[in-house]
CSV table of C-alpha atoms in Angstrom, one decimal:
chain,number,residue,atom,x,y,z
Z,1,MET,CA,63.8,-177.4,41.2
Z,2,ASN,CA,60.8,-179.5,40.2
Z,3,VAL,CA,59.8,-179.3,36.5
Z,4,THR,CA,56.2,-180.2,35.8
Z,5,SER,CA,55.7,-182.2,32.5
Z,6,PRO,CA,53.4,-180.3,30.1
Z,7,GLN,CA,49.9,-181.5,29.5
Z,8,ILE,CA,49.8,-183.1,26.1
Z,9,ILE,CA,46.6,-183.0,24.1
Z,10,GLU,CA,46.6,-185.6,21.4
Z,11,LEU,CA,44.6,-185.0,18.2
Z,12,THR,CA,44.1,-187.3,15.2
Z,13,GLU,CA,43.6,-185.8,11.7
Z,14,TYR,CA,40.0,-184.7,11.1
Z,15,VAL,CA,38.7,-186.4,14.3
Z,16,PRO,CA,37.0,-183.9,16.7
Z,17,TYR,CA,38.4,-184.0,20.2
Z,18,VAL,CA,36.2,-182.6,23.0
Z,19,LEU,CA,37.6,-181.6,26.4
Z,20,PRO,CA,36.1,-179.8,29.4
Z,21,ARG,CA,36.3,-176.0,29.5
Z,22,SER,CA,38.3,-176.1,32.8
Z,23,LEU,CA,41.2,-178.0,31.1
Z,24,LEU,CA,42.1,-175.1,28.8
Z,25,SER,CA,42.1,-171.4,29.7
Z,26,ASP,CA,40.6,-168.9,27.3
Z,27,ALA,CA,44.0,-167.3,26.7
Z,28,VAL,CA,45.6,-170.6,25.7
Z,29,GLY,CA,42.6,-171.5,23.5
Z,30,GLU,CA,42.9,-168.1,21.8
Z,31,MET,CA,46.6,-168.6,21.2
Z,32,LEU,CA,45.9,-171.9,19.5
Z,33,TRP,CA,43.2,-170.3,17.4
Z,34,ARG,CA,45.3,-167.3,16.4
Z,35,ASP,CA,48.6,-168.9,15.7
Z,36,TYR,CA,47.7,-172.4,14.6
Z,37,GLY,CA,44.2,-172.0,13.2
Z,38,THR,CA,45.4,-173.5,9.9
Z,39,GLN,CA,46.6,-176.7,11.6
Z,40,VAL,CA,43.8,-177.0,14.3
Z,41,ASN,CA,40.2,-175.9,14.0
Z,42,VAL,CA,39.2,-174.4,17.4
Z,43,ASP,CA,35.5,-174.3,18.5
Z,44,PHE,CA,35.3,-172.3,21.7
Z,45,PRO,CA,33.0,-173.4,24.6
Z,46,SER,CA,29.5,-172.4,23.7
Z,47,PRO,CA,25.9,-173.8,23.9
Z,48,LYS,CA,26.6,-175.3,20.5
Z,49,THR,CA,29.5,-177.4,21.9
Z,50,GLY,CA,27.9,-178.1,25.3
Z,51,ASP,CA,30.2,-175.5,26.9
Z,52,ARG,CA,33.3,-177.5,26.0
Z,53,TRP,CA,36.3,-177.1,23.8
Z,54,ARG,CA,36.2,-178.9,20.4
Z,55,LEU,CA,39.5,-179.2,18.6
Z,56,THR,CA,39.9,-180.8,15.2
Z,57,ALA,CA,43.3,-181.4,13.5
Z,58,GLN,CA,43.2,-180.2,9.9
Z,59,GLY,CA,45.5,-182.5,7.9
Z,60,TRP,CA,48.7,-181.7,9.8
Z,61,VAL,CA,50.8,-183.9,12.0
Z,62,GLY,CA,53.6,-183.0,14.4
Z,63,HIS,CA,54.0,-181.2,17.7
Z,64,ILE,CA,52.9,-177.7,18.9
Z,65,PRO,CA,54.4,-176.4,22.1
Z,66,LEU,CA,51.7,-173.8,23.0
Z,67,THR,CA,53.1,-173.0,26.4
Z,68,SER,CA,55.4,-174.7,28.9
Z,69,GLU,CA,52.2,-176.3,30.4
Z,70,HIS,CA,50.3,-177.1,27.2
Z,71,HIS,CA,51.5,-179.1,24.2
Z,72,ILE,CA,49.4,-180.3,21.2
Z,73,ALA,CA,50.4,-183.6,19.6
Z,74,LEU,CA,48.9,-184.0,16.1
Z,75,ARG,CA,48.8,-187.7,15.2
Z,76,PRO,CA,48.4,-189.1,11.6
Z,77,LYS,CA,45.4,-191.0,10.6
Z,78,VAL,CA,47.7,-193.4,8.6
Z,79,LYS,CA,50.0,-195.9,10.3
Z,80,LEU,CA,53.2,-194.4,11.5
Z,81,GLY,CA,55.2,-196.9,9.4
Z,82,ASN,CA,53.5,-195.7,6.2
Z,83,LEU,CA,54.0,-192.1,7.2
Z,84,LEU,CA,57.7,-192.8,7.5
Z,85,GLY,CA,57.6,-194.6,4.1
Z,86,MET,CA,56.0,-191.4,2.6
Z,87,LEU,CA,58.8,-189.3,4.1
Z,88,GLU,CA,61.4,-191.7,2.8
Z,89,TYR,CA,60.3,-191.1,-0.8
Z,90,ALA,CA,59.4,-187.4,-0.4
Z,91,TYR,CA,62.9,-186.4,1.0
Z,92,ASP,CA,65.0,-189.0,-0.9
Z,93,LEU,CA,65.9,-190.6,2.4
Z,94,LYS,CA,65.5,-194.1,0.8
Z,95,SER,CA,68.7,-193.8,-1.2
Z,96,PHE,CA,70.7,-192.9,2.0
Z,97,HIS,CA,69.2,-195.8,4.1
Z,98,PHE,CA,68.4,-193.3,6.9
Z,99,LEU,CA,65.3,-195.2,8.0
Z,100,GLU,CA,66.9,-198.5,8.6
Z,101,GLY,CA,66.3,-199.4,12.2
Z,102,LEU,CA,63.8,-196.5,12.6
Z,103,VAL,CA,60.7,-198.5,11.7
Z,104,ASP,CA,60.2,-199.5,15.4
Z,105,CYS,CA,59.6,-195.8,16.4
Z,106,GLN,CA,56.3,-195.5,18.3
Z,107,THR,CA,55.6,-191.8,17.7
Z,108,LEU,CA,56.5,-189.1,15.2
Z,109,GLU,CA,58.3,-187.3,18.0
Z,110,GLU,CA,60.5,-190.4,18.6
Z,111,PHE,CA,61.3,-190.6,14.9
Z,112,TYR,CA,62.2,-186.9,14.9
Z,113,GLU,CA,64.6,-187.3,17.8
Z,114,ARG,CA,66.3,-190.4,16.3
Z,115,LEU,CA,66.7,-188.7,12.9
Z,116,ALA,CA,68.1,-185.6,14.7
Z,117,ASP,CA,70.6,-187.9,16.5
Z,118,ILE,CA,71.7,-189.4,13.1
Z,119,LEU,CA,72.2,-185.9,11.7
Z,120,ALA,CA,74.2,-184.7,14.7
Z,121,ARG,CA,76.4,-187.8,14.7
Z,122,ARG,CA,77.1,-187.5,11.0
Z,123,ILE,CA,78.1,-183.9,11.4
Z,124,LEU,CA,80.4,-184.7,14.3
Z,125,ASN,CA,82.0,-187.4,12.1
Z,126,ARG,CA,82.5,-184.9,9.3
Z,127,GLY,CA,84.0,-182.5,11.8
Z,128,ARG,CA,86.6,-185.2,12.7
Z,129,GLN,CA,87.5,-185.5,9.0
Z,130,GLY,CA,87.5,-181.7,8.5
Z,131,PHE,CA,84.6,-179.6,7.3
Z,132,TYR,CA,84.4,-178.6,3.6
Z,133,CYS,CA,86.2,-175.3,2.8
Z,134,ALA,CA,86.1,-173.2,-0.3
Z,135,TYR,CA,87.8,-170.1,-1.7
Z,136,ILE,CA,85.5,-167.0,-1.2
Z,137,PRO,CA,86.3,-163.7,-3.0
Z,138,LYS,CA,86.8,-160.8,-0.6
Z,139,THR,CA,87.6,-157.1,-0.9
Z,140,GLU,CA,89.2,-155.3,2.1
Z,141,HIS,CA,91.0,-152.0,2.9
Z,142,LEU,CA,94.3,-153.4,4.4
Z,143,PRO,CA,97.5,-151.9,5.8
Z,144,TYR,CA,99.4,-154.5,3.8
Z,145,ILE,CA,99.2,-156.1,0.4
Z,146,ARG,CA,97.1,-159.2,0.0
Z,147,GLY,CA,96.1,-160.6,-3.4
Z,148,ARG,CA,95.4,-158.1,-6.2
Z,149,ILE,CA,95.8,-154.4,-5.6
Z,150,ASP,CA,93.1,-152.0,-6.7
Z,151,ILE,CA,95.3,-149.6,-8.7
Z,152,GLN,CA,92.5,-147.2,-9.6
Z,153,GLN,CA,91.7,-146.6,-5.9
Z,154,MET,CA,95.4,-146.0,-5.1
Z,155,VAL,CA,95.6,-143.4,-7.9
Z,156,THR,CA,92.5,-141.5,-6.8
Z,157,ARG,CA,93.4,-141.6,-3.1
Z,158,PRO,CA,97.3,-141.3,-3.0
Z,159,TRP,CA,97.2,-140.1,0.6
Z,160,ASP,CA,95.5,-143.2,1.9
Z,161,THR,CA,98.1,-145.4,3.5
Z,162,ASN,CA,95.8,-148.5,3.5
Z,163,ILE,CA,95.4,-150.5,0.3
Z,164,GLN,CA,92.3,-151.8,-1.3
Z,165,CYS,CA,93.0,-155.5,-2.0
Z,166,HIS,CA,91.0,-158.2,-3.8
Z,167,TYR,CA,91.8,-161.7,-2.7
Z,168,GLU,CA,90.3,-165.2,-2.1
Z,169,GLU,CA,90.0,-166.6,1.4
Z,170,HIS,CA,90.0,-170.3,2.1
Z,171,THR,CA,87.2,-170.7,4.7
Z,172,ALA,CA,84.7,-173.1,6.1
Z,173,ASP,CA,82.1,-170.3,6.4
Z,174,VAL,CA,80.3,-171.4,3.3
Z,175,GLU,CA,76.7,-172.2,2.6
Z,176,GLU,CA,77.3,-176.0,2.8
Z,177,ASN,CA,78.2,-175.6,6.5
Z,178,GLN,CA,75.8,-172.7,7.3
Z,179,ILE,CA,72.9,-175.1,6.4
Z,180,LEU,CA,74.2,-177.6,9.0
Z,181,ALA,CA,74.5,-174.9,11.7
Z,182,TRP,CA,71.1,-173.4,11.1
Z,183,THR,CA,69.4,-176.8,11.1
Z,184,LEU,CA,71.1,-177.9,14.4
Z,185,TRP,CA,70.1,-174.5,16.0
Z,186,CYS,CA,66.4,-175.1,15.0
Z,187,ILE,CA,66.5,-178.7,16.2
Z,188,ALA,CA,67.9,-177.6,19.6
Z,189,ARG,CA,65.0,-175.1,19.9
Z,190,SER,CA,62.3,-177.6,18.9
Z,191,GLY,CA,62.1,-179.1,22.4
Z,192,LEU,CA,61.5,-182.5,20.9
Z,193,CYS,CA,64.9,-184.0,21.8
Z,194,THR,CA,65.3,-185.6,25.2
Z,195,GLU,CA,68.5,-185.4,27.2
Z,196,ARG,CA,69.5,-188.7,25.6
Z,197,VAL,CA,70.1,-186.9,22.3
Z,198,MET,CA,70.4,-183.2,23.2
Z,199,PRO,CA,74.1,-183.4,24.3
Z,200,THR,CA,75.0,-184.8,20.9
Z,201,VAL,CA,73.0,-182.0,19.1
Z,202,ARG,CA,74.6,-179.3,21.2
Z,203,CYS,CA,78.1,-180.7,20.7
Z,204,ALA,CA,77.6,-180.8,16.9
Z,205,TYR,CA,76.1,-177.3,16.9
Z,206,HIS,CA,79.0,-175.8,18.9
Z,207,LEU,CA,81.5,-177.5,16.6
Z,208,VAL,CA,80.0,-176.0,13.5
Z,209,GLN,CA,79.2,-172.7,15.2
Z,210,GLY,CA,82.8,-172.0,15.8
Z,211,LEU,CA,83.5,-172.1,12.0
Z,212,VAL,CA,80.5,-170.4,10.4
Z,213,THR,CA,78.2,-167.4,10.6
Z,214,LEU,CA,74.8,-168.4,11.9
Z,215,GLN,CA,72.2,-167.2,9.5
Z,216,GLN,CA,68.7,-168.3,8.5
Z,217,CYS,CA,68.6,-170.9,5.7
Z,218,ASN,CA,65.6,-171.6,3.5
Z,219,PRO,CA,64.9,-175.3,2.9
Z,220,ARG,CA,65.1,-174.5,-0.8
Z,221,THR,CA,68.8,-174.0,-0.4
Z,222,CYS,CA,69.1,-177.8,0.2
Z,223,ILE,CA,67.7,-178.6,-3.3
Z,224,GLY,CA,69.7,-178.8,-6.5
Z,225,ARG,CA,73.1,-178.2,-5.0
Z,226,GLN,CA,76.3,-179.2,-6.8
Z,227,TYR,CA,78.6,-181.6,-5.1
Z,228,ASN,CA,82.1,-182.8,-5.8
Z,229,ARG,CA,84.5,-185.4,-4.5
Z,230,LEU,CA,85.4,-183.2,-1.5
Z,231,ASN,CA,81.8,-182.7,-0.3
Z,232,GLU,CA,79.8,-185.6,-1.8
Z,233,ASP,CA,78.9,-186.7,1.8
Z,234,TYR,CA,77.1,-183.4,2.3
Z,235,ARG,CA,74.4,-184.6,-0.2
Z,236,SER,CA,72.9,-186.9,2.5
Z,237,LEU,CA,73.4,-184.3,5.3
Z,238,HIS,CA,71.5,-181.7,3.3
Z,239,ALA,CA,68.7,-184.2,2.5
Z,240,LEU,CA,68.2,-184.5,6.3
Z,241,CYS,CA,68.5,-180.8,6.8
Z,242,ARG,CA,65.8,-180.2,4.3
Z,243,PHE,CA,63.4,-182.5,6.2
Z,244,PHE,CA,63.9,-180.6,9.4
Z,245,LEU,CA,63.9,-177.1,7.9
Z,246,GLU,CA,60.6,-177.7,6.0
Z,247,HIS,CA,58.8,-178.9,9.1
Z,248,ILE,CA,60.2,-176.7,11.9
Z,249,ALA,CA,57.9,-173.7,11.7
Z,250,PRO,CA,58.5,-170.2,13.0
Z,251,SER,CA,57.3,-169.8,16.6
Z,252,HIS,CA,54.5,-167.4,17.6
Z,253,GLU,CA,56.8,-166.3,20.5
Z,254,THR,CA,59.9,-164.2,20.2
Z,255,GLY,CA,63.3,-164.4,21.9
Z,256,ALA,CA,66.2,-166.8,21.9
Z,257,ASN,CA,64.4,-169.3,24.2
Z,258,ALA,CA,61.2,-169.6,22.1
Z,259,THR,CA,60.3,-173.2,21.3
Z,260,LEU,CA,59.7,-174.1,17.7
Z,261,PRO,CA,56.8,-176.3,16.6
Z,262,PHE,CA,57.3,-179.3,14.3
Z,263,LEU,CA,54.6,-179.6,11.7
Z,264,VAL,CA,54.1,-181.7,8.6
Z,265,ASN,CA,51.5,-180.7,6.0
Z,266,MET,CA,50.0,-184.1,5.0
Z,267,SER,CA,48.4,-182.7,1.9
Z,268,GLN,CA,51.8,-181.5,0.6
Z,269,LEU,CA,53.5,-184.7,1.7
Z,270,TYR,CA,50.9,-186.9,0.0
Z,271,GLU,CA,51.3,-184.9,-3.2
Z,272,ARG,CA,55.1,-185.1,-3.2
Z,273,PHE,CA,55.1,-188.8,-2.2
Z,274,VAL,CA,52.8,-189.8,-5.1
Z,275,ALA,CA,54.8,-187.8,-7.6
Z,276,LEU,CA,58.2,-189.3,-6.4
Z,277,TRP,CA,56.8,-192.8,-6.2
Z,278,LEU,CA,55.7,-192.6,-9.8
Z,279,LYS,CA,59.0,-191.1,-10.8
Z,280,ALA,CA,60.9,-193.9,-8.9
Z,281,HIS,CA,59.0,-196.5,-10.9
Z,282,ARG,CA,59.1,-194.7,-14.2
Z,283,GLU,CA,61.6,-197.1,-15.7
Z,284,THR,CA,59.8,-200.3,-14.8
Z,285,ALA,CA,56.2,-199.3,-15.1
Z,286,LEU,CA,55.6,-196.2,-17.2
Z,287,LYS,CA,58.3,-196.4,-19.9
Z,288,ARG,CA,57.2,-199.9,-20.8
Z,289,GLN,CA,53.9,-198.3,-21.7
Z,290,ALA,CA,55.8,-195.5,-23.6
Z,291,LEU,CA,54.8,-193.0,-20.9
Z,292,ASP,CA,56.7,-190.4,-19.0
Z,293,ILE,CA,55.8,-188.1,-16.1
Z,294,GLN,CA,56.3,-184.5,-15.1
Z,295,SER,CA,55.4,-182.9,-11.8
Z,296,GLN,CA,54.4,-179.4,-10.9
Z,297,GLU,CA,54.1,-178.3,-14.5
Z,298,ARG,CA,53.3,-174.6,-14.8
Z,299,VAL,CA,50.7,-173.6,-17.5
Z,300,TYR,CA,50.4,-169.9,-18.3
Z,301,LEU,CA,47.0,-168.4,-19.3
Z,302,GLY,CA,47.1,-165.7,-21.9
Z,303,GLN,CA,49.9,-164.0,-23.7
Z,304,ALA,CA,50.8,-161.7,-20.7
Z,305,GLN,CA,51.8,-164.8,-18.7
Z,306,THR,CA,50.6,-163.1,-15.5
Z,307,LEU,CA,48.0,-165.8,-14.8
Z,308,TYR,CA,49.0,-169.5,-14.4
Z,309,PHE,CA,48.3,-172.7,-12.6
Z,310,ASP,CA,50.6,-175.5,-11.5
Z,311,ILE,CA,49.4,-179.1,-12.3
Z,312,ASP,CA,50.5,-181.7,-9.8
Z,313,LEU,CA,51.2,-184.4,-12.4
Z,314,VAL,CA,51.1,-184.8,-16.2
Z,315,ILE,CA,51.7,-188.1,-17.9
Z,316,TYR,CA,52.9,-187.9,-21.5
Z,317,ASP,CA,53.0,-190.2,-24.5
Z,318,THR,CA,56.7,-190.4,-25.1
Z,319,ALA,CA,56.2,-191.2,-28.8
Z,320,THR,CA,54.1,-188.1,-29.6
Z,321,GLY,CA,54.9,-185.8,-26.7
Z,322,ILE,CA,51.1,-185.3,-26.1
Z,323,ALA,CA,49.7,-185.2,-22.6
Z,324,LYS,CA,47.7,-188.3,-22.0
Z,325,TYR,CA,46.7,-187.8,-18.3
Z,326,VAL,CA,46.5,-184.8,-15.9
Z,327,LEU,CA,46.4,-185.8,-12.3
Z,328,ASP,CA,45.9,-184.0,-9.0
Z,329,THR,CA,46.2,-185.4,-5.4
Z,330,LYS,CA,43.5,-184.6,-2.9
Z,331,TYR,CA,44.3,-185.4,0.7
Z,332,LYS,CA,40.8,-185.0,1.9
Z,333,ALA,CA,38.3,-186.7,4.2
Z,334,ALA,CA,35.4,-186.8,1.7
Z,335,ASP,CA,32.7,-189.1,0.4
Z,336,LYS,CA,32.7,-187.7,-3.1
Z,337,PRO,CA,34.7,-185.2,-5.2
Z,338,ALA,CA,33.9,-181.5,-4.7
Z,339,SER,CA,32.4,-179.6,-7.7
Z,340,GLY,CA,35.3,-177.2,-7.6
Z,341,ASP,CA,37.8,-180.0,-7.8
Z,342,ILE,CA,36.1,-181.4,-10.9
Z,343,SER,CA,36.0,-177.9,-12.5
Z,344,GLN,CA,39.7,-177.6,-11.7
Z,345,MET,CA,40.6,-180.9,-13.5
Z,346,VAL,CA,38.5,-180.0,-16.6
Z,347,ALA,CA,40.5,-176.7,-16.8
Z,348,TYR,CA,43.8,-178.6,-16.4
Z,349,ALA,CA,42.8,-181.0,-19.2
Z,350,GLU,CA,41.6,-178.3,-21.5
Z,351,ALA,CA,44.9,-176.4,-21.0
Z,352,LYS,CA,47.0,-179.5,-21.9
Z,353,GLY,CA,44.7,-180.7,-24.7
Z,354,CYS,CA,44.2,-183.9,-22.7
Z,355,GLN,CA,41.1,-186.1,-22.5
Z,356,GLU,CA,41.8,-187.9,-19.2
Z,357,ALA,CA,41.7,-186.1,-15.8
Z,358,ILE,CA,42.3,-188.0,-12.6
Z,359,LEU,CA,41.7,-187.0,-9.0
Z,360,ILE,CA,43.8,-189.1,-6.6
Z,361,TYR,CA,42.6,-189.8,-3.0
Z,362,PRO,CA,44.3,-191.7,-0.1
Z,363,THR,CA,41.1,-193.7,0.7
Z,364,PRO,CA,38.3,-195.0,-1.6
Z,365,LEU,CA,35.4,-192.7,-2.0
Z,366,ALA,CA,31.9,-193.7,-1.0
Z,367,GLU,CA,30.8,-192.2,-4.3
Z,368,PRO,CA,33.6,-192.7,-6.9
Z,369,LEU,CA,33.7,-190.5,-9.9
Z,370,ASN,CA,33.7,-191.5,-13.5
Z,371,ILE,CA,32.0,-188.9,-15.8
Z,372,LYS,CA,32.5,-187.1,-19.1
Z,373,VAL,CA,32.5,-183.4,-19.3
Z,374,GLY,CA,32.5,-182.7,-23.1
Z,375,ASN,CA,35.3,-184.8,-24.4
Z,376,ILE,CA,37.1,-185.0,-21.1
Z,377,ARG,CA,36.8,-188.0,-18.9
Z,378,VAL,CA,37.1,-187.2,-15.2
Z,379,ARG,CA,37.8,-190.1,-12.7
Z,380,SER,CA,38.6,-190.6,-9.1
Z,381,LEU,CA,41.3,-193.2,-8.2
Z,382,THR,CA,42.9,-194.3,-5.0
Z,383,PHE,CA,46.6,-194.4,-4.0
Z,384,SER,CA,46.0,-195.9,-0.7
Z,385,LEU,CA,48.0,-195.2,2.5
Z,386,ALA,CA,46.3,-198.0,4.5
Z,387,GLY,CA,48.4,-201.0,3.6
Z,388,ASP,CA,51.7,-201.8,1.8
Z,389,LEU,CA,52.7,-198.6,-0.1
Z,390,GLU,CA,54.4,-200.4,-2.9
Z,391,GLN,CA,51.4,-202.6,-3.7
Z,392,ALA,CA,49.1,-199.6,-3.4
Z,393,GLY,CA,51.2,-197.8,-6.0
Z,394,TYR,CA,51.0,-200.8,-8.4
Z,395,ASP,CA,47.2,-201.0,-7.8
Z,396,PHE,CA,46.9,-197.3,-8.6
Z,397,LEU,CA,48.8,-197.7,-11.9
Z,398,GLN,CA,46.8,-200.7,-12.9
Z,399,ASN,CA,43.5,-198.8,-12.4
Z,400,LEU,CA,44.9,-195.8,-14.2
Z,401,LEU,CA,46.4,-197.6,-17.2
Z,402,GLY,CA,44.1,-200.6,-17.4
Z,403,VAL,CA,47.0,-203.1,-17.4
Z,404,ASP,CA,48.4,-205.5,-14.9
Z,405,ILE,CA,51.6,-203.6,-13.9
Z,406,LEU,CA,53.2,-206.5,-12.0
Z,407,ALA,CA,52.7,-208.8,-14.9
Z,408,LEU,CA,54.1,-206.1,-17.2
Z,409,ILE,CA,57.3,-205.7,-15.3
Z,410,GLY,CA,57.7,-209.5,-14.8
Z,411,GLU,CA,57.3,-209.7,-11.0
């Protein structure tokens, strides 16, 4: 049986792509518009578009399997190496050395496949050692005694020959392993792994599947988990699982054979990367200036606390505890800051009693911002994604704080 390779339409962030009307049916175009309109702006063939399709990726990268014949590949506007560097910080992959040897990947799909191979092989290795087990409390109506007897139930139902027992079962069917099983199941359905890697993914999945109940896991379950000497190696496994679970989106199709899209929200990734880069350099750069940083700080409005907003980043003076800067990342293709973004930053600064508000962009603006609104100074700064990310971070801090960061830390 001959299997025809799907037609892959490659889109780069914010760059319009035009294709003839004949290359995309109305039904497929409507599917893209309805199910992935957030990721891709779809202009249907019309006199305005010269009777052609015009597709524009909206700040997302990844892979969308529309049908078996049509796939959409969303390419980043930044270099792939820098995208991997952002992911390394954002998902704490740096501390586990996952990306060593992966910098030569040519596409995001290749990176995805090779990371999936790493996860599957590590799970197989853990299986050879024995999966983590824990004691789970259970209550069952049994024909024999196991654990602690429910005396009250026996007294109220003396005719019942079965016994209500409370006991603990030593099992591998725990959340630690359920996360692994669900992640492997999602990877297997993504359609992004070739036959070079799929046998390893299937083997790892079937190994775990035989021990646990397959149930959907939220990526948040991978965060803030407690580990001990028996399952410390699960920390790195769950870091990888979080990466996959956050970016494998639900399919617009139904059924066991539906293919799952892989999508990375670049705005969220940029926000998380900047925050974690700054936190990673807190000891060497910020604390030497008596500063500390908090991310995603929630500020409530009014006594009822029903209204609130979350500030991307707040930098505090450690001596006084007073907010010195409020910062917000803007992953946008813009020449100048939007009026709404300026108003937002003024509100953030007012709420924190702060006089410095910073808008952070990945590329320099044609019309940089440096104004005062009342007592609040609002500026635009760049944390560039174009070159070396470490140098870009130091340049950003130097422009923010007005000091030579590299000289400050003695490099």
